[in-house]
Amino acid sequence: MAGEKLLAQNKKARHEYFIEDSYEAGIELVGTEVKSCRMAKVNLRDSYVQIRNAEAFVNNMHISPYEKGNIFNRDPLRVRKLLLHKKEITKLLGLTAQKGYTLIPLRMYLKHGKVKLEVGVCRGKHLYDKRQDLKEKAIKRDMERRI
């Protein structure tokens, strides 16, 4: 996308889940965390989004401490608040109330100087679904090699 710089991507989520829908959310960060994000020192691998008290929070997202931050650094795994509209939060709450759906951060990026997080409404894949995806990728790769 134009004007966006990718900071981190959750490749495991695309392998483990069917992504039904995605939303763009702002994220509440402190100064040293923003500097670490700009240096792409973010890991989204085991992170997930939880909705509590009509607010969305991202858990287990690791932002490495800024090297020059000394006493201003925060806990790398702290719970961070997501900035979404109230209508979006209620819609996400309704979707996750259905069996099998969860909210997973898909990627973090800079958009016009602001750190944004793409949150996906995901449904877990079974083992046979993963095998089918791998089989389709292999067939596509073979077709491209033959051309």
mmCIF file of N, CA and C in Angstrom:
data_model
loop_
_atom_site.group_PDB
_atom_site.id
_atom_site.type_symbol
_atom_site.label_atom_id
_atom_site.label_comp_id
_atom_site.label_asym_id
_atom_site.label_seq_id
_atom_site.Cartn_x
_atom_site.Cartn_y
_atom_site.Cartn_z
ATOM 1 N N MET A 1 0.829 -1.173 0.000
ATOM 2 C CA MET A 1 0.000 0.000 0.000
ATOM 3 C C MET A 1 0.883 1.249 0.000
ATOM 4 N N ALA A 2 0.419 2.282 -0.623
ATOM 5 C CA ALA A 2 1.182 3.523 -0.708
ATOM 6 C C ALA A 2 1.192 4.233 0.641
ATOM 7 N N GLY A 3 2.354 4.743 1.025
ATOM 8 C CA GLY A 3 2.463 5.475 2.285
ATOM 9 C C GLY A 3 2.551 4.599 3.513
ATOM 10 N N GLU A 4 2.757 3.307 3.342
ATOM 11 C CA GLU A 4 2.849 2.399 4.481
ATOM 12 C C GLU A 4 4.218 1.730 4.501
ATOM 13 N N LYS A 5 4.763 1.567 5.710
ATOM 14 C CA LYS A 5 6.019 0.846 5.884
ATOM 15 C C LYS A 5 5.748 -0.319 6.831
ATOM 16 N N LEU A 6 5.967 -1.524 6.359
ATOM 17 C CA LEU A 6 5.719 -2.720 7.158
ATOM 18 C C LEU A 6 6.766 -2.833 8.255
ATOM 19 N N LEU A 7 6.321 -2.997 9.497
ATOM 20 C CA LEU A 7 7.223 -3.131 10.638
ATOM 21 C C LEU A 7 7.329 -4.587 11.095
ATOM 22 N N ALA A 8 6.203 -5.282 11.119
ATOM 23 C CA ALA A 8 6.193 -6.685 11.550
ATOM 24 C C ALA A 8 4.992 -7.372 10.916
ATOM 25 N N GLN A 9 5.136 -8.683 10.702
ATOM 26 C CA GLN A 9 4.068 -9.461 10.102
ATOM 27 C C GLN A 9 3.948 -10.787 10.835
ATOM 28 N N ASN A 10 2.734 -11.254 11.014
ATOM 29 C CA ASN A 10 2.469 -12.514 11.692
ATOM 30 C C ASN A 10 2.202 -13.586 10.635
ATOM 31 N N LYS A 11 3.277 -14.204 10.136
ATOM 32 C CA LYS A 11 3.150 -15.219 9.089
ATOM 33 C C LYS A 11 2.494 -16.489 9.621
ATOM 34 N N LYS A 12 2.709 -16.768 10.896
ATOM 35 C CA LYS A 12 2.136 -17.963 11.507
ATOM 36 C C LYS A 12 0.605 -17.901 11.501
ATOM 37 N N ALA A 13 0.056 -16.693 11.649
ATOM 38 C CA ALA A 13 -1.401 -16.541 11.674
ATOM 39 C C ALA A 13 -2.017 -16.948 10.345
ATOM 40 N N ARG A 14 -1.374 -16.614 9.251
ATOM 41 C CA ARG A 14 -1.908 -16.964 7.934
ATOM 42 C C ARG A 14 -1.864 -18.477 7.706
ATOM 43 N N HIS A 15 -0.923 -19.166 8.369
ATOM 44 C CA HIS A 15 -0.823 -20.617 8.242
ATOM 45 C C HIS A 15 -1.803 -21.326 9.178
ATOM 46 N N GLU A 16 -1.999 -20.778 10.360
ATOM 47 C CA GLU A 16 -2.798 -21.451 11.385
ATOM 48 C C GLU A 16 -4.292 -21.132 11.339
ATOM 49 N N TYR A 17 -4.682 -20.024 10.675
ATOM 50 C CA TYR A 17 -6.070 -19.563 10.731
ATOM 51 C C TYR A 17 -6.602 -19.182 9.356
ATOM 52 N N PHE A 18 -7.921 -19.293 9.197
ATOM 53 C CA PHE A 18 -8.627 -18.686 8.077
ATOM 54 C C PHE A 18 -8.933 -17.260 8.508
ATOM 55 N N ILE A 19 -8.579 -16.285 7.697
ATOM 56 C CA ILE A 19 -8.818 -14.894 8.052
ATOM 57 C C ILE A 19 -10.111 -14.456 7.376
ATOM 58 N N GLU A 20 -11.122 -14.216 8.193
ATOM 59 C CA GLU A 20 -12.446 -13.868 7.691
ATOM 60 C C GLU A 20 -12.565 -12.375 7.361
ATOM 61 N N ASP A 21 -12.018 -11.516 8.222
ATOM 62 C CA ASP A 21 -12.144 -10.078 8.068
ATOM 63 C C ASP A 21 -10.968 -9.417 8.774
ATOM 64 N N SER A 22 -10.655 -8.181 8.412
ATOM 65 C CA SER A 22 -9.559 -7.489 9.088
ATOM 66 C C SER A 22 -9.939 -6.030 9.348
ATOM 67 N N TYR A 23 -9.380 -5.484 10.407
ATOM 68 C CA TYR A 23 -9.640 -4.114 10.834
ATOM 69 C C TYR A 23 -8.319 -3.411 11.108
ATOM 70 N N GLU A 24 -8.300 -2.106 10.862
ATOM 71 C CA GLU A 24 -7.127 -1.302 11.168
ATOM 72 C C GLU A 24 -7.353 -0.631 12.519
ATOM 73 N N ALA A 25 -6.362 -0.754 13.402
ATOM 74 C CA ALA A 25 -6.476 -0.164 14.733
ATOM 75 C C ALA A 25 -5.217 0.618 15.053
ATOM 76 N N GLY A 26 -5.392 1.714 15.755
ATOM 77 C CA GLY A 26 -4.249 2.415 16.311
ATOM 78 C C GLY A 26 -3.824 1.679 17.560
ATOM 79 N N ILE A 27 -2.656 1.995 18.066
ATOM 80 C CA ILE A 27 -2.168 1.320 19.262
ATOM 81 C C ILE A 27 -1.549 2.347 20.188
ATOM 82 N N GLU A 28 -1.831 2.201 21.470
ATOM 83 C CA GLU A 28 -1.350 3.145 22.472
ATOM 84 C C GLU A 28 0.050 2.722 22.917
ATOM 85 N N LEU A 29 1.063 3.526 22.558
ATOM 86 C CA LEU A 29 2.455 3.215 22.870
ATOM 87 C C LEU A 29 3.104 4.396 23.586
ATOM 88 N N VAL A 30 4.197 4.124 24.305
ATOM 89 C CA VAL A 30 5.005 5.198 24.896
ATOM 90 C C VAL A 30 6.181 5.477 23.956
ATOM 91 N N GLY A 31 6.905 6.558 24.201
ATOM 92 C CA GLY A 31 7.939 7.038 23.291
ATOM 93 C C GLY A 31 9.007 6.029 22.923
ATOM 94 N N THR A 32 9.551 5.306 23.903
ATOM 95 C CA THR A 32 10.623 4.364 23.592
ATOM 96 C C THR A 32 10.089 3.172 22.803
ATOM 97 N N GLU A 33 8.820 2.800 23.006
ATOM 98 C CA GLU A 33 8.227 1.703 22.245
ATOM 99 C C GLU A 33 8.066 2.103 20.777
ATOM 100 N N VAL A 34 7.718 3.360 20.534
ATOM 101 C CA VAL A 34 7.574 3.840 19.163
ATOM 102 C C VAL A 34 8.921 3.783 18.457
ATOM 103 N N LYS A 35 9.977 4.170 19.155
ATOM 104 C CA LYS A 35 11.316 4.128 18.556
ATOM 105 C C LYS A 35 11.723 2.698 18.230
ATOM 106 N N SER A 36 11.414 1.757 19.111
ATOM 107 C CA SER A 36 11.713 0.343 18.828
ATOM 108 C C SER A 36 10.889 -0.161 17.650
ATOM 109 N N CYS A 37 9.630 0.264 17.563
ATOM 110 C CA CYS A 37 8.780 -0.147 16.446
ATOM 111 C C CYS A 37 9.327 0.386 15.133
ATOM 112 N N ARG A 38 9.787 1.619 15.124
ATOM 113 C CA ARG A 38 10.344 2.199 13.899
ATOM 114 C C ARG A 38 11.592 1.445 13.451
ATOM 115 N N MET A 39 12.300 0.828 14.394
ATOM 116 C CA MET A 39 13.467 0.019 14.062
ATOM 117 C C MET A 39 13.070 -1.433 13.755
ATOM 118 N N ALA A 40 11.758 -1.709 13.706
ATOM 119 C CA ALA A 40 11.191 -3.030 13.391
ATOM 120 C C ALA A 40 11.612 -4.094 14.391
ATOM 121 N N LYS A 41 11.632 -3.759 15.671
ATOM 122 C CA LYS A 41 11.968 -4.728 16.721
ATOM 123 C C LYS A 41 10.695 -5.185 17.417
ATOM 124 N N VAL A 42 9.787 -5.762 16.613
ATOM 125 C CA VAL A 42 8.473 -6.181 17.091
ATOM 126 C C VAL A 42 8.255 -7.635 16.708
ATOM 127 N N ASN A 43 7.635 -8.399 17.611
ATOM 128 C CA ASN A 43 7.305 -9.789 17.341
ATOM 129 C C ASN A 43 5.821 -10.000 17.633
ATOM 130 N N LEU A 44 5.055 -10.405 16.623
ATOM 131 C CA LEU A 44 3.615 -10.621 16.762
ATOM 132 C C LEU A 44 3.243 -12.099 16.855
ATOM 133 N N ARG A 45 4.232 -12.976 16.939
ATOM 134 C CA ARG A 45 4.001 -14.411 16.775
ATOM 135 C C ARG A 45 2.885 -14.979 17.651
ATOM 136 N N ASP A 46 2.950 -14.864 18.951
ATOM 137 C CA ASP A 46 1.950 -15.491 19.827
ATOM 138 C C ASP A 46 0.961 -14.484 20.404
ATOM 139 N N SER A 47 0.808 -13.354 19.756
ATOM 140 C CA SER A 47 -0.061 -12.319 20.301
ATOM 141 C C SER A 47 -1.515 -12.550 19.912
ATOM 142 N N TYR A 48 -2.413 -11.993 20.707
ATOM 143 C CA TYR A 48 -3.846 -12.089 20.466
ATOM 144 C C TYR A 48 -4.523 -10.854 21.033
ATOM 145 N N VAL A 49 -5.741 -10.602 20.577
ATOM 146 C CA VAL A 49 -6.497 -9.428 21.025
ATOM 147 C C VAL A 49 -7.641 -9.899 21.905
ATOM 148 N N GLN A 50 -7.852 -9.162 22.989
ATOM 149 C CA GLN A 50 -8.901 -9.494 23.940
ATOM 150 C C GLN A 50 -9.748 -8.246 24.166
ATOM 151 N N ILE A 51 -11.048 -8.406 24.287
ATOM 152 C CA ILE A 51 -11.935 -7.277 24.548
ATOM 153 C C ILE A 51 -12.442 -7.382 25.977
ATOM 154 N N ARG A 52 -12.140 -6.329 26.773
ATOM 155 C CA ARG A 52 -12.575 -6.261 28.171
ATOM 156 C C ARG A 52 -13.139 -4.871 28.436
ATOM 157 N N ASN A 53 -14.276 -4.799 29.090
ATOM 158 C CA ASN A 53 -14.903 -3.526 29.469
ATOM 159 C C ASN A 53 -15.065 -2.593 28.263
ATOM 160 N N ALA A 54 -15.504 -3.120 27.152
ATOM 161 C CA ALA A 54 -15.727 -2.359 25.912
ATOM 162 C C ALA A 54 -14.452 -1.681 25.412
ATOM 163 N N GLU A 55 -13.299 -2.285 25.684
ATOM 164 C CA GLU A 55 -12.025 -1.796 25.178
ATOM 165 C C GLU A 55 -11.237 -2.989 24.653
ATOM 166 N N ALA A 56 -10.446 -2.764 23.614
ATOM 167 C CA ALA A 56 -9.649 -3.834 23.008
ATOM 168 C C ALA A 56 -8.204 -3.712 23.470
ATOM 169 N N PHE A 57 -7.606 -4.845 23.825
ATOM 170 C CA PHE A 57 -6.224 -4.893 24.282
ATOM 171 C C PHE A 57 -5.486 -5.995 23.533
ATOM 172 N N VAL A 58 -4.213 -5.744 23.222
ATOM 173 C CA VAL A 58 -3.388 -6.758 22.584
ATOM 174 C C VAL A 58 -2.449 -7.333 23.654
ATOM 175 N N ASN A 59 -2.394 -8.663 23.711
ATOM 176 C CA ASN A 59 -1.591 -9.375 24.701
ATOM 177 C C ASN A 59 -0.463 -10.124 24.005
ATOM 178 N N ASN A 60 0.638 -10.325 24.720
ATOM 179 C CA ASN A 60 1.799 -11.107 24.263
ATOM 180 C C ASN A 60 2.493 -10.538 23.036
ATOM 181 N N MET A 61 2.306 -9.284 22.738
ATOM 182 C CA MET A 61 3.048 -8.665 21.641
ATOM 183 C C MET A 61 4.369 -8.165 22.213
ATOM 184 N N HIS A 62 5.477 -8.644 21.649
ATOM 185 C CA HIS A 62 6.798 -8.305 22.186
ATOM 186 C C HIS A 62 7.403 -7.150 21.401
ATOM 187 N N ILE A 63 7.643 -6.032 22.101
ATOM 188 C CA ILE A 63 8.369 -4.900 21.536
ATOM 189 C C ILE A 63 9.658 -4.798 22.328
ATOM 190 N N SER A 64 10.787 -5.039 21.663
ATOM 191 C CA SER A 64 12.083 -5.044 22.338
ATOM 192 C C SER A 64 12.379 -3.686 22.960
ATOM 193 N N PRO A 65 13.040 -3.662 24.121
ATOM 194 C CA PRO A 65 13.389 -2.379 24.744
ATOM 195 C C PRO A 65 14.339 -1.576 23.861
ATOM 196 N N TYR A 66 14.132 -0.289 23.831
ATOM 197 C CA TYR A 66 14.980 0.620 23.057
ATOM 198 C C TYR A 66 16.333 0.708 23.727
ATOM 199 N N GLU A 67 17.425 0.558 22.946
ATOM 200 C CA GLU A 67 18.772 0.487 23.525
ATOM 201 C C GLU A 67 19.149 1.745 24.299
ATOM 202 N N LYS A 68 18.729 2.909 23.815
ATOM 203 C CA LYS A 68 19.110 4.167 24.447
ATOM 204 C C LYS A 68 18.031 4.686 25.390
ATOM 205 N N GLY A 69 17.067 3.856 25.718
ATOM 206 C CA GLY A 69 15.934 4.290 26.517
ATOM 207 C C GLY A 69 16.153 4.247 28.013
ATOM 208 N N ASN A 70 17.132 3.507 28.488
ATOM 209 C CA ASN A 70 17.465 3.261 29.897
ATOM 210 C C ASN A 70 16.239 3.193 30.812
ATOM 211 N N ILE A 71 15.997 4.169 31.689
ATOM 212 C CA ILE A 71 14.924 4.057 32.682
ATOM 213 C C ILE A 71 13.536 4.257 32.089
ATOM 214 N N PHE A 72 13.464 4.754 30.849
ATOM 215 C CA PHE A 72 12.166 5.023 30.242
ATOM 216 C C PHE A 72 11.580 3.800 29.543
ATOM 217 N N ASN A 73 12.333 2.714 29.448
ATOM 218 C CA ASN A 73 11.828 1.496 28.807
ATOM 219 C C ASN A 73 10.729 0.860 29.638
ATOM 220 N N ARG A 74 9.763 0.265 28.960
ATOM 221 C CA ARG A 74 8.661 -0.447 29.613
ATOM 222 C C ARG A 74 8.840 -1.938 29.440
ATOM 223 N N ASP A 75 7.980 -2.705 30.086
ATOM 224 C CA ASP A 75 7.986 -4.159 29.966
ATOM 225 C C ASP A 75 7.699 -4.545 28.510
ATOM 226 N N PRO A 76 8.538 -5.371 27.883
ATOM 227 C CA PRO A 76 8.342 -5.715 26.469
ATOM 228 C C PRO A 76 7.035 -6.445 26.175
ATOM 229 N N LEU A 77 6.484 -7.160 27.143
ATOM 230 C CA LEU A 77 5.262 -7.942 26.926
ATOM 231 C C LEU A 77 4.023 -7.326 27.568
ATOM 232 N N ARG A 78 4.080 -6.060 27.913
ATOM 233 C CA ARG A 78 2.938 -5.464 28.605
ATOM 234 C C ARG A 78 1.694 -5.445 27.710
ATOM 235 N N VAL A 79 0.529 -5.374 28.341
ATOM 236 C CA VAL A 79 -0.736 -5.320 27.622
ATOM 237 C C VAL A 79 -0.904 -3.900 27.086
ATOM 238 N N ARG A 80 -1.209 -3.784 25.784
ATOM 239 C CA ARG A 80 -1.331 -2.471 25.150
ATOM 240 C C ARG A 80 -2.755 -2.282 24.633
ATOM 241 N N LYS A 81 -3.260 -1.079 24.796
ATOM 242 C CA LYS A 81 -4.626 -0.760 24.392
ATOM 243 C C LYS A 81 -4.683 -0.464 22.899
ATOM 244 N N LEU A 82 -5.724 -0.984 22.243
ATOM 245 C CA LEU A 82 -5.950 -0.693 20.830
ATOM 246 C C LEU A 82 -6.982 0.418 20.710
ATOM 247 N N LEU A 83 -6.784 1.267 19.717
ATOM 248 C CA LEU A 83 -7.666 2.403 19.505
ATOM 249 C C LEU A 83 -8.616 2.090 18.357
ATOM 250 N N LEU A 84 -9.843 1.759 18.709
ATOM 251 C CA LEU A 84 -10.888 1.426 17.743
ATOM 252 C C LEU A 84 -12.148 2.214 18.079
ATOM 253 N N HIS A 85 -13.012 2.371 17.095
ATOM 254 C CA HIS A 85 -14.298 3.015 17.346
ATOM 255 C C HIS A 85 -15.193 2.067 18.143
ATOM 256 N N LYS A 86 -16.124 2.624 18.906
ATOM 257 C CA LYS A 86 -17.017 1.835 19.752
ATOM 258 C C LYS A 86 -17.841 0.845 18.918
ATOM 259 N N LYS A 87 -18.286 1.274 17.728
ATOM 260 C CA LYS A 87 -19.062 0.376 16.862
ATOM 261 C C LYS A 87 -18.221 -0.817 16.416
ATOM 262 N N GLU A 88 -16.953 -0.566 16.102
ATOM 263 C CA GLU A 88 -16.068 -1.653 15.682
ATOM 264 C C GLU A 88 -15.844 -2.639 16.826
ATOM 265 N N ILE A 89 -15.675 -2.115 18.026
ATOM 266 C CA ILE A 89 -15.454 -2.987 19.191
ATOM 267 C C ILE A 89 -16.672 -3.864 19.451
ATOM 268 N N THR A 90 -17.879 -3.291 19.377
ATOM 269 C CA THR A 90 -19.073 -4.108 19.613
ATOM 270 C C THR A 90 -19.254 -5.149 18.509
ATOM 271 N N LYS A 91 -18.919 -4.787 17.276
ATOM 272 C CA LYS A 91 -19.003 -5.752 16.172
ATOM 273 C C LYS A 91 -18.010 -6.888 16.383
ATOM 274 N N LEU A 92 -16.774 -6.553 16.784
ATOM 275 C CA LEU A 92 -15.759 -7.577 17.045
ATOM 276 C C LEU A 92 -16.158 -8.465 18.211
ATOM 277 N N LEU A 93 -16.763 -7.874 19.233
ATOM 278 C CA LEU A 93 -17.219 -8.646 20.386
ATOM 279 C C LEU A 93 -18.281 -9.658 19.958
ATOM 280 N N GLY A 94 -19.196 -9.228 19.089
ATOM 281 C CA GLY A 94 -20.225 -10.137 18.577
ATOM 282 C C GLY A 94 -19.637 -11.258 17.736
ATOM 283 N N LEU A 95 -18.630 -10.937 16.928
ATOM 284 C CA LEU A 95 -18.004 -11.961 16.083
ATOM 285 C C LEU A 95 -17.231 -12.980 16.905
ATOM 286 N N THR A 96 -16.528 -12.516 17.938
ATOM 287 C CA THR A 96 -15.729 -13.447 18.743
ATOM 288 C C THR A 96 -16.596 -14.260 19.697
ATOM 289 N N ALA A 97 -17.839 -13.839 19.912
ATOM 290 C CA ALA A 97 -18.739 -14.626 20.754
ATOM 291 C C ALA A 97 -19.137 -15.920 20.048
ATOM 292 N N GLN A 98 -19.051 -15.940 18.711
ATOM 293 C CA GLN A 98 -19.346 -17.154 17.968
ATOM 294 C C GLN A 98 -18.243 -18.174 18.232
ATOM 295 N N LYS A 99 -18.619 -19.430 18.202
ATOM 296 C CA LYS A 99 -17.665 -20.488 18.503
ATOM 297 C C LYS A 99 -16.580 -20.579 17.440
ATOM 298 N N GLY A 100 -15.327 -20.629 17.885
ATOM 299 C CA GLY A 100 -14.214 -20.854 16.983
ATOM 300 C C GLY A 100 -13.551 -19.603 16.442
ATOM 301 N N TYR A 101 -14.064 -18.417 16.730
ATOM 302 C CA TYR A 101 -13.481 -17.188 16.212
ATOM 303 C C TYR A 101 -12.610 -16.505 17.263
ATOM 304 N N THR A 102 -11.519 -15.911 16.802
ATOM 305 C CA THR A 102 -10.612 -15.195 17.680
ATOM 306 C C THR A 102 -10.041 -13.991 16.939
ATOM 307 N N LEU A 103 -9.458 -13.067 17.680
ATOM 308 C CA LEU A 103 -8.852 -11.869 17.101
ATOM 309 C C LEU A 103 -7.340 -11.996 17.183
ATOM 310 N N ILE A 104 -6.681 -11.900 16.030
ATOM 311 C CA ILE A 104 -5.238 -12.075 15.939
ATOM 312 C C ILE A 104 -4.631 -10.870 15.229
ATOM 313 N N PRO A 105 -3.553 -10.277 15.778
ATOM 314 C CA PRO A 105 -2.843 -9.223 15.033
ATOM 315 C C PRO A 105 -2.126 -9.830 13.829
ATOM 316 N N LEU A 106 -2.361 -9.262 12.647
ATOM 317 C CA LEU A 106 -1.775 -9.802 11.420
ATOM 318 C C LEU A 106 -0.497 -9.085 11.028
ATOM 319 N N ARG A 107 -0.483 -7.764 11.149
ATOM 320 C CA ARG A 107 0.726 -7.015 10.807
ATOM 321 C C ARG A 107 0.713 -5.659 11.497
ATOM 322 N N MET A 108 1.907 -5.114 11.672
ATOM 323 C CA MET A 108 2.076 -3.787 12.241
ATOM 324 C C MET A 108 2.807 -2.951 11.196
ATOM 325 N N TYR A 109 2.340 -1.725 11.005
ATOM 326 C CA TYR A 109 2.916 -0.874 9.975
ATOM 327 C C TYR A 109 2.807 0.592 10.359
ATOM 328 N N LEU A 110 3.594 1.420 9.681
ATOM 329 C CA LEU A 110 3.517 2.867 9.836
ATOM 330 C C LEU A 110 2.656 3.419 8.721
ATOM 331 N N LYS A 111 1.698 4.252 9.072
ATOM 332 C CA LYS A 111 0.843 4.882 8.079
ATOM 333 C C LYS A 111 0.784 6.367 8.400
ATOM 334 N N HIS A 112 1.373 7.168 7.536
ATOM 335 C CA HIS A 112 1.450 8.624 7.730
ATOM 336 C C HIS A 112 2.074 8.969 9.083
ATOM 337 N N GLY A 113 3.107 8.230 9.475
ATOM 338 C CA GLY A 113 3.832 8.503 10.705
ATOM 339 C C GLY A 113 3.221 7.908 11.960
ATOM 340 N N LYS A 114 2.088 7.248 11.850
ATOM 341 C CA LYS A 114 1.416 6.643 13.002
ATOM 342 C C LYS A 114 1.560 5.125 12.936
ATOM 343 N N VAL A 115 1.754 4.499 14.097
ATOM 344 C CA VAL A 115 1.864 3.042 14.163
ATOM 345 C C VAL A 115 0.458 2.455 14.166
ATOM 346 N N LYS A 116 0.190 1.564 13.223
ATOM 347 C CA LYS A 116 -1.118 0.914 13.095
ATOM 348 C C LYS A 116 -0.954 -0.594 13.200
ATOM 349 N N LEU A 117 -2.023 -1.253 13.628
ATOM 350 C CA LEU A 117 -2.032 -2.698 13.773
ATOM 351 C C LEU A 117 -3.238 -3.239 13.008
ATOM 352 N N GLU A 118 -3.009 -4.202 12.129
ATOM 353 C CA GLU A 118 -4.109 -4.840 11.415
ATOM 354 C C GLU A 118 -4.541 -6.058 12.223
ATOM 355 N N VAL A 119 -5.808 -6.058 12.635
ATOM 356 C CA VAL A 119 -6.358 -7.126 13.458
ATOM 357 C C VAL A 119 -7.299 -7.947 12.598
ATOM 358 N N GLY A 120 -7.119 -9.257 12.613
ATOM 359 C CA GLY A 120 -7.948 -10.146 11.812
ATOM 360 C C GLY A 120 -8.909 -10.954 12.660
ATOM 361 N N VAL A 121 -10.132 -11.124 12.151
ATOM 362 C CA VAL A 121 -11.098 -12.035 12.769
ATOM 363 C C VAL A 121 -10.818 -13.393 12.139
ATOM 364 N N CYS A 122 -10.340 -14.323 12.948
ATOM 365 C CA CYS A 122 -9.812 -15.583 12.424
ATOM 366 C C CYS A 122 -10.551 -16.791 12.984
ATOM 367 N N ARG A 123 -10.555 -17.842 12.178
ATOM 368 C CA ARG A 123 -11.115 -19.130 12.573
ATOM 369 C C ARG A 123 -10.022 -20.163 12.380
ATOM 370 N N GLY A 124 -9.790 -21.002 13.354
ATOM 371 C CA GLY A 124 -8.693 -21.966 13.320
ATOM 372 C C GLY A 124 -8.816 -22.997 12.219
ATOM 373 N N LYS A 125 -7.671 -23.379 11.654
ATOM 374 C CA LYS A 125 -7.627 -24.410 10.621
ATOM 375 C C LYS A 125 -7.392 -25.767 11.272
ATOM 376 N N HIS A 126 -7.923 -26.789 10.634
ATOM 377 C CA HIS A 126 -7.630 -28.154 11.034
ATOM 378 C C HIS A 126 -6.383 -28.618 10.286
ATOM 379 N N LEU A 127 -5.836 -29.746 10.679
ATOM 380 C CA LEU A 127 -4.624 -30.262 10.059
ATOM 381 C C LEU A 127 -4.822 -30.524 8.565
ATOM 382 N N TYR A 128 -5.995 -31.058 8.193
ATOM 383 C CA TYR A 128 -6.223 -31.348 6.781
ATOM 384 C C TYR A 128 -6.337 -30.072 5.947
ATOM 385 N N ASP A 129 -6.793 -28.965 6.553
ATOM 386 C CA ASP A 129 -6.833 -27.690 5.837
ATOM 387 C C ASP A 129 -5.422 -27.198 5.542
ATOM 388 N N LYS A 130 -4.533 -27.358 6.519
ATOM 389 C CA LYS A 130 -3.144 -26.933 6.339
ATOM 390 C C LYS A 130 -2.477 -27.760 5.244
ATOM 391 N N ARG A 131 -2.751 -29.057 5.242
ATOM 392 C CA ARG A 131 -2.179 -29.927 4.207
ATOM 393 C C ARG A 131 -2.681 -29.520 2.831
ATOM 394 N N GLN A 132 -3.950 -29.179 2.740
ATOM 395 C CA GLN A 132 -4.531 -28.761 1.467
ATOM 396 C C GLN A 132 -3.864 -27.476 0.969
ATOM 397 N N ASP A 133 -3.622 -26.526 1.866
ATOM 398 C CA ASP A 133 -2.942 -25.278 1.487
ATOM 399 C C ASP A 133 -1.534 -25.542 0.986
ATOM 400 N N LEU A 134 -0.807 -26.419 1.681
ATOM 401 C CA LEU A 134 0.548 -26.741 1.254
ATOM 402 C C LEU A 134 0.553 -27.431 -0.105
ATOM 403 N N LYS A 135 -0.434 -28.295 -0.328
ATOM 404 C CA LYS A 135 -0.549 -28.996 -1.600
ATOM 405 C C LYS A 135 -0.818 -28.002 -2.740
ATOM 406 N N GLU A 136 -1.713 -27.034 -2.502
ATOM 407 C CA GLU A 136 -2.026 -26.024 -3.513
ATOM 408 C C GLU A 136 -0.811 -25.153 -3.821
ATOM 409 N N LYS A 137 -0.040 -24.800 -2.804
ATOM 410 C CA LYS A 137 1.176 -24.008 -3.012
ATOM 411 C C LYS A 137 2.186 -24.777 -3.857
ATOM 412 N N ALA A 138 2.342 -26.064 -3.566
ATOM 413 C CA ALA A 138 3.291 -26.885 -4.317
ATOM 414 C C ALA A 138 2.867 -27.011 -5.779
ATOM 415 N N ILE A 139 1.581 -27.198 -6.044
ATOM 416 C CA ILE A 139 1.083 -27.288 -7.420
ATOM 417 C C ILE A 139 1.303 -25.972 -8.147
ATOM 418 N N LYS A 140 1.028 -24.875 -7.492
ATOM 419 C CA LYS A 140 1.224 -23.553 -8.101
ATOM 420 C C LYS A 140 2.698 -23.308 -8.417
ATOM 421 N N ARG A 141 3.571 -23.691 -7.499
ATOM 422 C CA ARG A 141 5.014 -23.530 -7.699
ATOM 423 C C ARG A 141 5.492 -24.368 -8.883
ATOM 424 N N ASP A 142 5.011 -25.607 -8.995
ATOM 425 C CA ASP A 142 5.385 -26.471 -10.119
ATOM 426 C C ASP A 142 4.907 -25.901 -11.451
ATOM 427 N N MET A 143 3.712 -25.342 -11.464
ATOM 428 C CA MET A 143 3.176 -24.735 -12.685
ATOM 429 C C MET A 143 4.007 -23.541 -13.114
ATOM 430 N N GLU A 144 4.454 -22.729 -12.158
ATOM 431 C CA GLU A 144 5.255 -21.553 -12.476
ATOM 432 C C GLU A 144 6.641 -21.966 -12.986
ATOM 433 N N ARG A 145 7.194 -23.052 -12.467
ATOM 434 C CA ARG A 145 8.508 -23.532 -12.918
ATOM 435 C C ARG A 145 8.443 -24.048 -14.356
ATOM 436 N N ARG A 146 7.349 -24.680 -14.725
ATOM 437 C CA ARG A 146 7.220 -25.248 -16.060
ATOM 438 C C ARG A 146 7.035 -24.170 -17.137
ATOM 439 N N ILE A 147 6.561 -23.025 -16.739
ATOM 440 C CA ILE A 147 6.319 -21.943 -17.718
ATOM 441 C C ILE A 147 7.586 -21.222 -18.050
#
